Short mmCIF file of C-alpha atoms and ligand atoms in Angstrom, two decimals:
data_model
loop_
_atom_site.label_atom_id
_atom_site.label_comp_id
_atom_site.label_asym_id
_atom_site.label_seq_id
_atom_site.Cartn_x
_atom_site.Cartn_y
_atom_site.Cartn_z
CA VAL A 51 140.79 189.58 44.42
CA THR A 52 138.87 186.36 44.74
CA THR A 53 139.70 183.70 42.11
CA ARG A 54 138.15 180.62 43.70
CA THR A 55 134.59 179.86 44.83
CA ILE A 56 133.20 177.51 47.44
CA PHE A 57 129.70 176.69 48.73
CA ILE A 58 129.28 175.31 52.27
CA THR A 59 125.88 174.18 53.64
CA GLY A 60 124.97 174.21 57.36
CA ALA A 61 127.60 176.90 57.94
CA ASN A 62 126.22 178.78 60.91
CA ARG A 63 127.67 176.47 63.58
CA GLY A 64 129.76 173.36 64.16
CA ILE A 65 132.01 172.04 61.43
CA GLY A 66 130.35 174.17 58.73
CA PHE A 67 131.12 177.44 60.56
CA ALA A 68 134.69 176.30 61.23
CA LEU A 69 135.10 175.50 57.51
CA THR A 70 133.79 178.94 56.67
CA LYS A 71 136.37 180.63 58.95
CA ALA A 72 139.17 178.46 57.61
CA TYR A 73 138.38 179.34 53.96
CA LEU A 74 138.03 182.98 54.89
CA ASN A 75 141.74 182.91 55.84
CA ARG A 76 142.44 182.04 52.25
CA ARG A 77 141.89 185.35 50.63
CA GLU A 78 141.50 183.92 47.11
CA TYR A 79 138.16 182.37 48.06
CA ARG A 80 134.68 183.76 47.74
CA ILE A 81 132.60 181.65 50.13
CA PHE A 82 128.87 181.09 49.88
CA SER A 83 127.80 179.87 53.31
CA SER A 84 124.26 178.74 53.92
CA TYR A 85 122.27 178.89 57.13
CA ARG A 86 118.63 178.29 58.03
CA SER A 87 117.52 180.87 60.54
CA PRO A 88 118.94 184.34 61.14
CA GLU A 89 118.19 184.01 64.89
CA SER A 90 120.66 181.14 65.35
CA SER A 91 123.22 182.39 62.81
CA GLY A 92 124.56 185.57 64.49
CA GLN A 93 128.19 184.51 64.37
CA LEU A 94 128.05 183.76 60.62
CA LEU A 95 126.12 186.91 59.75
CA SER A 96 128.49 189.12 61.76
CA LEU A 97 131.51 187.58 60.07
CA ALA A 98 129.84 188.24 56.68
CA ASP A 99 129.33 191.85 57.61
CA LEU A 100 133.06 192.17 58.26
CA HIS A 101 134.07 190.50 54.97
CA PRO A 102 131.38 191.36 52.38
CA GLU A 103 133.68 190.70 49.40
CA HIS A 104 134.63 187.23 50.63
CA LEU A 105 131.69 185.80 52.51
CA ILE A 106 128.14 185.71 51.17
CA PRO A 107 125.60 184.20 53.61
CA LEU A 108 122.58 182.55 51.99
CA CYS A 109 119.40 181.58 53.74
CA MET A 110 118.64 178.04 52.66
CA ASP A 111 117.02 175.05 54.30
CA VAL A 112 118.21 172.07 52.34
CA CYS A 113 114.67 170.66 52.48
CA ASP A 114 113.14 173.74 50.85
CA THR A 115 113.39 173.64 47.04
CA GLY A 116 112.28 177.27 46.72
CA GLN A 117 115.11 178.45 48.98
CA ILE A 118 117.61 176.24 47.17
CA HIS A 119 116.60 177.80 43.80
CA GLU A 120 116.89 181.29 45.28
CA ALA A 121 120.30 180.59 46.80
CA ALA A 122 121.60 179.18 43.44
CA ALA A 123 120.26 182.30 41.66
CA ILE A 124 122.14 184.56 44.07
CA VAL A 125 125.37 182.57 43.48
CA ARG A 126 124.88 183.06 39.74
CA GLN A 127 124.77 186.83 40.29
CA TYR A 128 128.35 186.64 41.56
CA THR A 129 129.90 183.89 39.42
CA ASN A 130 129.31 181.34 36.69
CA SER A 131 131.46 178.75 38.36
CA LEU A 132 131.84 176.89 41.65
CA ASP A 133 135.08 175.12 42.52
CA ILE A 134 134.06 173.35 45.69
CA LEU A 135 130.72 172.25 47.19
CA ILE A 136 130.75 170.95 50.78
CA ASN A 137 127.44 169.23 51.59
CA ASN A 138 127.88 169.61 55.33
CA ALA A 139 124.33 170.26 56.65
CA GLY A 140 123.15 167.30 58.57
CA MET A 141 120.97 166.18 61.49
CA LEU A 142 120.92 163.45 64.07
CA ILE A 143 117.94 162.62 66.27
CA GLN A 144 119.17 161.19 69.59
CA GLU A 145 117.71 157.99 71.11
CA ASP A 146 116.28 156.94 67.74
CA ASN A 147 117.28 153.30 68.12
CA PHE A 148 115.79 150.17 66.62
CA GLY A 149 112.72 149.15 68.57
CA ASP A 150 111.81 152.76 69.14
CA MET A 151 112.52 154.24 65.74
CA THR A 152 109.68 156.18 64.14
CA ALA A 153 108.85 156.71 60.50
CA ASP A 154 108.72 160.39 61.23
CA ASN A 155 112.25 160.58 62.57
CA LEU A 156 113.55 158.31 59.80
CA LEU A 157 111.97 160.44 57.06
CA LYS A 158 113.00 163.76 58.62
CA THR A 159 116.61 162.60 58.95
CA PHE A 160 116.53 161.18 55.39
CA GLU A 161 115.12 164.37 53.99
CA THR A 162 117.89 166.53 55.39
CA ASN A 163 120.88 164.19 55.10
CA VAL A 164 120.07 162.57 51.73
CA SER A 165 117.42 164.42 49.81
CA GLY A 166 118.90 167.79 50.89
CA THR A 167 122.32 166.84 49.62
CA LEU A 168 120.80 165.67 46.31
CA LEU A 169 118.74 168.81 45.66
CA VAL A 170 121.51 171.23 46.60
CA THR A 171 124.01 169.42 44.39
CA GLN A 172 121.67 169.16 41.39
CA ASN A 173 120.84 172.84 41.62
CA LEU A 174 124.52 173.82 41.72
CA LEU A 175 125.68 171.38 39.08
CA ALA A 176 125.79 173.75 36.17
CA LEU A 177 128.12 176.03 38.21
CA LEU A 178 130.27 173.08 39.34
CA LYS A 179 130.70 171.96 35.74
CA ASN A 180 132.33 175.36 35.04
CA GLY A 181 134.59 175.02 38.10
CA THR A 182 138.35 174.65 38.09
CA ASP A 183 139.29 171.19 39.47
CA ALA A 184 135.76 171.03 40.83
CA LYS A 185 135.20 168.92 43.99
CA ILE A 186 132.14 167.79 45.85
CA ILE A 187 132.67 166.86 49.53
CA ASN A 188 129.79 164.94 51.03
CA MET A 189 130.00 165.03 54.80
CA SER A 190 129.00 161.53 55.76
CA SER A 191 129.87 159.46 58.80
CA GLU A 192 131.37 156.15 59.74
CA ALA A 193 127.83 155.61 61.16
CA GLY A 194 126.84 154.97 57.48
CA SER A 195 129.41 152.18 57.05
CA ILE A 196 127.26 149.08 56.74
CA SER A 197 130.17 146.68 57.25
CA THR A 198 131.37 148.26 60.53
CA TRP A 199 128.07 149.37 62.07
CA GLU A 200 127.83 148.68 65.78
CA LYS A 201 124.98 148.52 68.27
CA ASN A 202 125.49 151.92 69.86
CA ILE A 203 125.08 153.95 66.67
CA ILE A 204 121.72 155.76 66.19
CA GLY A 205 119.38 154.00 63.79
CA SER A 206 117.85 156.70 61.57
CA TYR A 207 121.11 158.58 61.35
CA ALA A 208 122.97 155.42 60.25
CA VAL A 209 120.35 154.56 57.65
CA SER A 210 120.47 158.12 56.25
CA LYS A 211 124.28 158.18 56.07
CA ALA A 212 124.41 154.75 54.36
CA ALA A 213 121.97 156.14 51.79
CA LEU A 214 124.09 159.31 51.46
CA ASN A 215 127.08 157.10 50.80
CA MET A 216 125.24 155.49 47.87
CA LEU A 217 124.16 158.88 46.55
CA SER A 218 127.76 160.04 46.80
CA LYS A 219 128.87 156.96 44.83
CA ILE A 220 126.29 157.73 42.15
CA MET A 221 127.49 161.35 41.90
CA SER A 222 131.12 160.20 41.57
CA VAL A 223 130.33 157.92 38.65
CA GLN A 224 127.90 160.29 36.90
CA LEU A 225 130.11 163.36 37.29
CA LYS A 226 133.43 161.76 36.49
CA GLU A 227 133.26 162.71 32.80
CA LYS A 228 132.57 166.29 33.85
CA ASN A 229 135.90 166.21 35.68
CA ILE A 230 134.21 166.74 39.04
CA ILE A 231 135.75 164.76 41.89
CA THR A 232 133.23 163.53 44.50
CA VAL A 233 134.26 162.11 47.84
CA THR A 234 132.47 160.90 50.93
CA VAL A 235 134.18 161.97 54.17
CA HIS A 236 133.86 161.03 57.81
CA PRO A 237 135.15 164.16 59.58
CA GLY A 238 135.94 162.26 62.82
CA ASN A 239 134.12 162.52 66.13
CA ILE A 240 134.05 166.24 66.63
CA LYS A 241 132.95 168.42 69.56
CA THR A 242 129.86 170.20 68.19
CA ASP A 243 126.17 170.31 69.15
CA MET A 244 125.84 166.97 67.37
CA GLY A 245 128.62 165.35 69.46
CA PRO A 246 129.10 167.49 72.59
CA GLU A 247 131.01 164.72 74.37
CA ASN A 248 133.65 164.41 71.61
CA ASP A 249 137.21 165.70 72.16
CA THR A 250 138.43 166.98 68.83
CA SER A 251 137.60 170.66 68.13
CA PRO A 252 135.99 171.75 64.86
CA GLU A 253 139.12 173.89 64.23
CA ILE A 254 141.47 170.86 64.39
CA CYS A 255 139.02 168.96 62.21
CA VAL A 256 138.85 171.58 59.46
CA GLY A 257 142.59 172.21 59.40
CA GLU A 258 142.96 168.62 58.32
CA MET A 259 139.89 168.77 56.08
CA LEU A 260 141.37 171.62 54.10
CA GLU A 261 144.58 169.65 53.53
CA LEU A 262 142.44 166.73 52.41
CA ILE A 263 140.40 168.82 50.01
CA ASP A 264 143.59 170.46 48.60
CA SER A 265 145.11 167.06 47.96
CA LEU A 266 142.20 165.45 46.12
CA LYS A 267 143.13 163.97 42.80
CA PRO A 268 141.01 162.29 40.08
CA SER A 269 142.14 158.91 41.48
CA ASP A 270 140.33 159.76 44.76
CA ASN A 271 136.96 160.15 42.97
CA GLY A 272 134.33 157.98 44.63
CA ARG A 273 136.32 157.15 47.78
CA PHE A 274 134.84 156.92 51.33
CA MET A 275 137.52 158.25 53.68
CA ARG A 276 138.48 159.70 57.06
CA ARG A 277 139.80 163.25 57.14
CA ASP A 278 143.36 161.86 57.21
CA LYS A 279 142.49 160.31 53.83
CA THR A 280 142.61 156.70 54.99
CA ALA A 281 139.95 154.47 53.49
CA LEU A 282 136.72 153.53 55.32
CA ALA A 283 134.82 150.37 54.58
CA TRP A 284 131.45 150.86 52.90
N1 NAP B 409 130.25 166.06 64.99
C1 NAP B 409 130.60 164.85 64.65
O1 NAP B 409 131.15 164.11 65.48
C2 NAP B 409 130.28 164.23 63.29
C3 NAP B 409 130.67 162.92 63.01
C4 NAP B 409 130.44 162.40 61.80
C5 NAP B 409 129.80 163.18 60.82
N2 NAP B 409 129.38 164.45 61.08
C6 NAP B 409 128.68 165.16 60.03
O2 NAP B 409 129.27 166.44 59.80
C7 NAP B 409 128.28 167.38 59.44
C8 NAP B 409 128.33 168.61 60.35
O3 NAP B 409 128.09 168.18 61.66
P1 NAP B 409 128.26 169.09 62.98
O4 NAP B 409 128.85 168.23 63.97
O5 NAP B 409 128.87 170.38 62.60
O6 NAP B 409 126.71 169.27 63.37
P2 NAP B 409 125.94 170.46 64.11
O7 NAP B 409 126.82 171.24 64.94
O8 NAP B 409 124.75 169.83 64.64
O9 NAP B 409 125.50 171.38 62.85
C9 NAP B 409 124.60 170.94 61.88
C10 NAP B 409 124.46 172.01 60.84
O10 NAP B 409 123.54 171.52 59.83
C11 NAP B 409 122.48 172.47 59.68
N3 NAP B 409 121.24 171.81 59.28
C12 NAP B 409 120.55 170.80 59.87
N4 NAP B 409 119.42 170.54 59.19
C13 NAP B 409 119.39 171.43 58.12
C14 NAP B 409 118.47 171.64 57.07
N5 NAP B 409 117.37 170.98 56.89
N6 NAP B 409 118.78 172.65 56.16
C15 NAP B 409 119.93 173.36 56.33
N7 NAP B 409 120.81 173.18 57.28
C16 NAP B 409 120.57 172.24 58.16
C17 NAP B 409 122.34 173.09 61.02
O11 NAP B 409 121.67 174.32 60.90
P3 NAP B 409 120.73 174.92 62.13
O12 NAP B 409 121.71 175.63 63.05
O13 NAP B 409 119.81 175.83 61.44
O14 NAP B 409 120.11 173.75 62.78
C18 NAP B 409 123.82 173.30 61.37
O15 NAP B 409 124.34 174.39 60.69
C19 NAP B 409 126.95 166.63 59.48
O16 NAP B 409 126.62 166.20 58.16
C20 NAP B 409 127.26 165.46 60.37
O17 NAP B 409 126.38 164.36 60.12
C21 NAP B 409 129.60 164.99 62.32
#
């Protein structure tokens, strides 16, 4: 019997898919995992076929308000509450460095990483307000740390994650009185399509992410942290 609910965006590959598998091992969870295109989401959709009670795949581009509304409506058919939202979907355009940055790349990255997170969260807010110890995890990056930014970090991505950090701060203050904990997390440099040269596997990453999420207390609300819970500078 499922007693807890979680929504994970960008769950067809990378860290989002690893999070989905990890929560699937916790049989008390019903997991709503979103993906964009069925063609590139075979592993998620096959897993959902095997676990129909526990894993509900939802087709949702975080830049498409119609799809966000539809996904939220499907969640409401199953439950009136969400305990955890992981805003994980994100994008990075390589080689988009100052001097050669384009408005197009900047806006595209911003739309997914910032506006997408905003719209998904706002559409799921009524459900989160009914959640038990509700938590919002915004998957950011140390790339969005203004005080530690270094030359080799991609421009548009860094701008978008810095903006996401502010959005996350706003959520944490606005939702505090609703007893929703919001945190901004840098997952580490993880070996996925976004960082193929990194060493740490998504499975190692999410093992520690789950511990972090379990351990969140009201006093953590609004923090920017690594997955081992140490503080990052804004
Ligand atoms: N990997 C790292 O080292 C690292 C470091 C710091 C932070 N992060 C952050 O961690 C999160 C997950 O990263 P990852 O490494 O797992 O990346 P990834 O392997 O590139 O996966 C990105 C995921 O986001 C989805 N996505 C992208 N744009 C979307 C949109 N408009 N609507 C819906 N879904 C969209 C992708 O879906 P499609 O398959 O349809 O494209 C995919 O599921 C991101 O927010 C990233 O910025 C990663």
